[in-house]
Amino acid sequence: SAVLNVDLQTDAMLQVDISDALSERDKVKFTVHTKSTLPNFKQNEFSVVRQHEEFIWLHDSFVENEEYAGYIIPPAPPRPDFDASREKLQKLGEGEGSMTKEEFTKMKQELEAEYLAIFKKTVAMHEVFLCRVAAHPVLRKDLNFHVFLEYNQDLSVRGKNKKEKLEDFFKNVVKSADGVLVAGVKDVDDFFEHEKTFLLEYHNRVKDASAKSDRMIRSHKNAADDINRIASSLYTLGTQDSTDLCKFFLKVSELFEKTRKIEARIAADEDLKLADLLKYYLRESQAAKDLLYRRSRALVDYENANKALDKARAKNRDVLQAETSQQLCCHKFEKISESAKQELIDFKTRRVAAFRKNLVELAELELKHAKGNLQLLQGCLGILKGNT
Amino acid sequence: MSLCTELVLDITYHQVKAPLFLVAQDLTLFCICVNVQSQPASLAAEDISTNSNGPKQDSLFDDDPEDLFAEATEEVSLDSPERDVLLSDGPSPAITPITPPTSVITPRIVSCVFIEEEEGGDSFDIHISVSDPEKVGEYMTSMSLFKRSEFAVKRRFSDFLGLHSKLASKYLHIGYIVPPAPEKSIVGMTKVKVGKEDQSSNEFVEKRRSALERYLMRTVKHPILLKDPDVLQFLESSELPRAVSTQALSSAGLLRMVNKAADAVNKMTIKMNESDAWFEEKQQHFENLDVQLRKLHTSVESLVCHRKELSVNTAQFAKSAAMLGNSEDHTALSRALSQLAEVEEKIDQLHQDQANADFYLFSELLGDYVRLLTAVKGVFDHRMKTWQKWQDSQMLLQKKREAEAKLQFTNKPDKLQQAKDEIKELEGKVQQGERDFEQISKTIRKEVSRFEKERVKDFKTIIIKYLESLVQTQQQLIKYWEAFLPEAKAIS
């Protein structure tokens, strides 16, 4: 769903959403739809087609931009992953001979529904990224963002060449090494010291919770699949039996057909409200950590510049150069610190709001499904007991 | 005035610590408490009968069950009586001494049993409940319930197997569906012997105890088997002669072997001319049922497994959510996350309980019936063998008659007489063969009818119980999430 962003200063509106998506063999094509009154754009409403790599390009361009060092860069959406689903559909096709027509049709519908769910999720995650950018007072004005939204040709960013990939690799290695170094330095500013401690721990805990929630939901899906098979077997038993049991089995089979749909829905809802929430905050907390790292780097540069200035003054050589450098570092550090503080406060606000919304919705859905299940079970029991 | 008799059976589990050199032997004991009382018919109103669907008596059941226990009440006293029973042929009994273990725990309460009275004689509806298996302390006297008309016996797992093998050898070949005993499991048994007190060995013990309860229940529910002296001795004798040669195969294994042999025989012989379509129909029906039940059983076993996994994973998630809540620096959100962790922890226990219900109610029911069907198929095969035997006798008789006819024209009076004698003998055999075949056919019809009735009852009762367990789970879930919702809403 779209987010309406009104820039109070310039009174310009920017609304971005993914209006359509197409899943082809090994790629997904997103139709990015923009509505805006900003003067930069040629039209007020337009659409372009983008693929996942172009989102990554946009994200990376923010990360690499020194001007944005003081902001939490909205985390990049994860790559669309249909491999597992595709594999299952393939296996089903191969195993077609070993099951009845009804079973095959049922399983096929299941897997298609699963594929569709994954598809919807990936669309949502790409959309959330764009909306976060559009909501950010500074990032929404970014030129690359505008190009991304408007340029109706291929951005030709796919398939980074090998050299570029290696550069990325080394960048990350250096970053994490630095991260270790910087994490050890105690900050004079209480606010940032607290945030650092908090984020380091929080990020790890979210990572763990995310993994565990995935496993839990996976088991739930497996159980729902079993109930599906049980329903089918009971149906066959019901049609075959010559005793009183045939009606009994058919009734129970019908019950399990319905309850397993609910169980599958529970797993899907837990996935959406819990697992996705945790995954998202895993990425956002990483982005926040990156921000802290950049600030720490700026602080280190500033301290080094101070030392260099002292040295220069002592030797009375290149003093002006050292002064300029020191002033730049100071300015950069202060700028980052100022925006970082606001970003981190906003992060907390967003986080609390998102958790609240999702936890409430999760509880409401769990209740709804449990009540639904209960009603089905009690209804069936009433009939079965009445007949025996 | 007819009498109602009440029979109460209770099986508890004892484990005896053994010196190492005795480890190879099965020292696990099961205590069966039997309570036999006689009541006037007026008290029958208290019966909580499960057989409320019309007249139970099968018209084909001509045997009239006597009120066996009417006499038993007088005989039972505070001391354990030795009934005068006919012991089946077996190796000379050797009683193994048991070393008394160390701790003392008392068994749980017995649950009631009831007997119905019916036209034409009493029939016994016996319900056995098996109480919690526990490691037991002092041997014998402190454990047995020597109240009026009550007595207790201790039985090993191998005793149950021994009972089954005796019953199988006596009744299977004449068409009775003898319920198979539970399988042996070497791995599980070793763990228990070593005295491992972990969850998996406890689970194993419970599985076994539950299986033995169901086995014994099915056996004593059978009106013919209940009257068998071996069964009565099993229930009553304070000391059972120890089967020296414990079978290499479990009862199910034995049945499988018997059936394989039967199959081999069938493949070699001519197909039986089935004069009675009923048998062919029933065999096909059981064949189909077997296939479907196995399939269903597999799916239910898978569900049990996944439900247990779900329980474990939910517990892990709960811990993780608690940790997350601890590190969250927004107070209200932190509290809500801790509450979520608590809810998930309760839910994990719910999943564990449900997995047990999945197993003990649904899965074991199916497993039992898959094994029972093996016995059913066995009796049909025995019928075929009986027919084959009869046919073989007939063919032999035919040959001998032809030979005799030829001998008429030769001058060999001795040979002729011999031939006439042989023919007489064979005629007897043929008649016996025909009688046997008719008898086994008649028995199987009765047995199948009884079996199907039991099957319908079992499935209905147990599946309803299972659905009730599902209802309970949902009700609990609703409680937990209803408690959590306001906590989530309280985040500000």
CSV table of C-alpha atoms in Angstrom, one decimal, chain A residues 100 103 194-195 198 201-202 205-206 208-210 212-213 215-217 219-220 222-224 226-227 229-234 236-237 240-245 248-249 252 255-256 263 266 270 274 278 348 351-352 355-356 359-364 366-367 369-371 373-374 377-378 380-381 384-385 387-388, chain B residues 53 282 285 288-289 292-293 295-296 299-300 302-304 306-307 309-311 313-317 319-324 326-330 333 336-337 340 344 347 351 362 366 452 455-457 459-461 463-468 470-472 474-475 477-479 481-482 484-485 488-492:
chain,number,residue,atom,x,y,z
A,100,THR,CA,-4.8,-39.7,-7.3
A,103,GLU,CA,-4.7,-35.3,-4.5
A,194,HIS,CA,23.7,4.0,25.0
A,195,GLU,CA,22.5,3.6,21.4
A,198,PHE,CA,21.6,-1.1,22.7
A,201,GLU,CA,22.7,-6.3,21.5
A,202,TYR,CA,19.3,-5.7,19.9
A,205,ARG,CA,18.7,-10.7,19.5
A,206,VAL,CA,16.4,-9.8,16.6
A,208,ASP,CA,18.0,-14.9,16.7
A,209,ALA,CA,14.3,-14.3,17.2
A,210,SER,CA,13.9,-14.0,13.4
A,212,LYS,CA,13.6,-19.1,15.6
A,213,SER,CA,10.3,-17.7,14.4
A,215,ARG,CA,11.6,-22.4,12.2
A,216,MET,CA,8.5,-22.4,14.3
A,217,ILE,CA,6.4,-21.3,11.4
A,219,SER,CA,6.9,-26.6,11.6
A,220,HIS,CA,3.4,-25.2,11.7
A,222,ASN,CA,4.4,-29.0,8.0
A,223,ALA,CA,1.7,-29.9,10.5
A,224,ALA,CA,-0.9,-28.3,8.3
A,226,ASP,CA,0.0,-33.6,7.4
A,227,ILE,CA,-3.6,-32.7,8.3
A,229,ARG,CA,-3.0,-35.7,3.9
A,230,ILE,CA,-5.0,-37.1,6.8
A,231,ALA,CA,-8.1,-35.5,5.4
A,232,SER,CA,-7.5,-37.2,2.1
A,233,SER,CA,-6.9,-40.6,3.6
A,234,LEU,CA,-10.0,-40.3,5.7
A,236,THR,CA,-10.9,-42.5,0.8
A,237,LEU,CA,-11.6,-44.6,3.9
A,240,GLN,CA,-14.6,-47.5,0.8
A,241,ASP,CA,-16.1,-48.5,4.2
A,242,SER,CA,-19.2,-50.6,4.2
A,243,THR,CA,-20.0,-50.0,7.9
A,244,ASP,CA,-21.4,-47.2,9.9
A,245,LEU,CA,-18.0,-45.7,9.7
A,248,PHE,CA,-18.2,-40.9,10.2
A,249,PHE,CA,-15.0,-40.8,8.2
A,252,VAL,CA,-14.2,-36.1,10.0
A,255,LEU,CA,-13.6,-31.3,9.2
A,256,PHE,CA,-9.9,-31.7,8.8
A,263,GLU,CA,-3.8,-23.9,10.2
A,266,ILE,CA,-2.3,-19.2,10.9
A,270,GLU,CA,2.4,-15.5,11.7
A,274,LEU,CA,5.8,-11.8,13.2
A,278,LEU,CA,11.5,-9.4,12.8
A,348,LYS,CA,12.8,3.9,17.9
A,351,ARG,CA,10.0,0.4,15.7
A,352,VAL,CA,7.6,0.7,18.6
A,355,PHE,CA,5.7,-3.8,16.8
A,356,ARG,CA,2.6,-2.6,18.4
A,359,LEU,CA,1.6,-7.8,17.7
A,360,VAL,CA,-1.9,-6.5,18.1
A,361,GLU,CA,-2.8,-7.8,14.6
A,362,LEU,CA,-1.1,-11.1,15.3
A,363,ALA,CA,-3.0,-11.6,18.5
A,364,GLU,CA,-6.3,-10.7,16.8
A,366,GLU,CA,-4.6,-15.9,16.3
A,367,LEU,CA,-7.8,-15.4,18.2
A,369,HIS,CA,-8.4,-18.6,13.8
A,370,ALA,CA,-8.6,-20.4,17.1
A,371,LYS,CA,-12.3,-19.4,17.4
A,373,ASN,CA,-11.2,-23.9,14.6
A,374,LEU,CA,-13.1,-24.3,17.8
A,377,LEU,CA,-14.6,-28.8,15.9
A,378,GLN,CA,-17.5,-28.4,18.2
A,380,CYS,CA,-18.6,-31.6,14.0
A,381,LEU,CA,-18.4,-33.2,17.4
A,384,LEU,CA,-20.9,-37.2,15.4
A,385,LYS,CA,-22.0,-37.6,19.0
A,387,ASN,CA,-25.4,-40.0,15.5
A,388,THR,CA,-23.6,-42.6,17.7
B,53,ASN,CA,-26.5,-49.0,20.6
B,282,LYS,CA,-14.5,-59.7,3.0
B,285,HIS,CA,-12.4,-55.4,1.9
B,288,ASN,CA,-8.3,-52.3,0.9
B,289,LEU,CA,-8.7,-51.3,4.5
B,292,GLN,CA,-5.7,-47.2,3.5
B,293,LEU,CA,-5.0,-47.6,7.2
B,295,LYS,CA,-1.4,-44.7,4.6
B,296,LEU,CA,-3.4,-42.9,7.2
B,299,SER,CA,0.4,-39.4,7.8
B,300,VAL,CA,-0.6,-39.4,11.5
B,302,SER,CA,4.2,-37.5,10.5
B,303,LEU,CA,1.8,-35.2,12.2
B,304,VAL,CA,3.0,-36.4,15.6
B,306,HIS,CA,5.9,-32.3,13.2
B,307,ARG,CA,3.8,-31.3,16.2
B,309,GLU,CA,9.0,-30.2,16.4
B,310,LEU,CA,6.6,-27.3,16.6
B,311,SER,CA,6.6,-27.6,20.3
B,313,ASN,CA,10.6,-24.7,18.0
B,314,THR,CA,7.9,-22.7,19.8
B,315,ALA,CA,9.8,-23.1,23.1
B,316,GLN,CA,13.0,-21.9,21.4
B,317,PHE,CA,11.2,-18.9,20.0
B,319,LYS,CA,13.2,-18.0,24.9
B,320,SER,CA,14.4,-15.8,22.0
B,321,ALA,CA,11.5,-13.5,22.3
B,322,ALA,CA,12.2,-13.1,26.0
B,323,MET,CA,15.8,-12.2,25.3
B,324,LEU,CA,14.6,-9.7,22.7
B,326,ASN,CA,15.1,-7.8,27.7
B,327,SER,CA,17.3,-5.9,25.2
B,328,GLU,CA,14.4,-3.7,24.0
B,329,ASP,CA,14.8,-0.3,25.6
B,330,HIS,CA,11.3,1.0,25.2
B,333,LEU,CA,7.3,-2.8,24.2
B,336,ALA,CA,4.8,-6.8,25.8
B,337,LEU,CA,7.6,-8.9,24.3
B,340,LEU,CA,4.6,-12.7,24.2
B,344,GLU,CA,4.6,-18.9,23.4
B,347,ILE,CA,1.6,-22.7,23.7
B,351,HIS,CA,1.6,-28.4,21.3
B,362,PHE,CA,-5.0,-41.5,16.9
B,366,LEU,CA,-4.3,-47.0,13.6
B,452,GLU,CA,-16.2,-55.1,12.5
B,455,ARG,CA,-13.8,-51.6,14.9
B,456,VAL,CA,-16.7,-49.3,14.4
B,457,LYS,CA,-17.0,-48.8,18.1
B,459,PHE,CA,-12.9,-45.8,15.8
B,460,LYS,CA,-15.9,-43.8,16.8
B,461,THR,CA,-15.0,-43.7,20.5
B,463,ILE,CA,-11.7,-40.4,17.2
B,464,ILE,CA,-14.3,-38.5,19.2
B,465,LYS,CA,-11.9,-38.4,22.1
B,466,TYR,CA,-9.3,-37.2,19.8
B,467,LEU,CA,-11.5,-34.4,18.5
B,468,GLU,CA,-12.2,-33.4,22.1
B,470,LEU,CA,-8.3,-30.7,19.7
B,471,VAL,CA,-11.2,-28.7,21.2
B,472,GLN,CA,-9.4,-28.4,24.4
B,474,GLN,CA,-8.2,-24.4,20.8
B,475,GLN,CA,-10.0,-23.3,24.0
B,477,LEU,CA,-5.2,-21.0,22.8
B,478,ILE,CA,-8.1,-18.6,22.9
B,479,LYS,CA,-7.5,-18.1,26.6
B,481,TRP,CA,-4.2,-14.9,23.2
B,482,GLU,CA,-7.1,-13.1,24.9
B,484,PHE,CA,-2.1,-11.2,25.6
B,485,LEU,CA,-4.1,-8.9,23.4
B,488,ALA,CA,0.0,-5.6,23.0
B,489,LYS,CA,-2.5,-2.8,22.9
B,490,ALA,CA,-0.9,-1.3,25.9
B,491,ILE,CA,2.2,-0.5,24.0
B,492,SER,CA,2.4,3.3,23.7
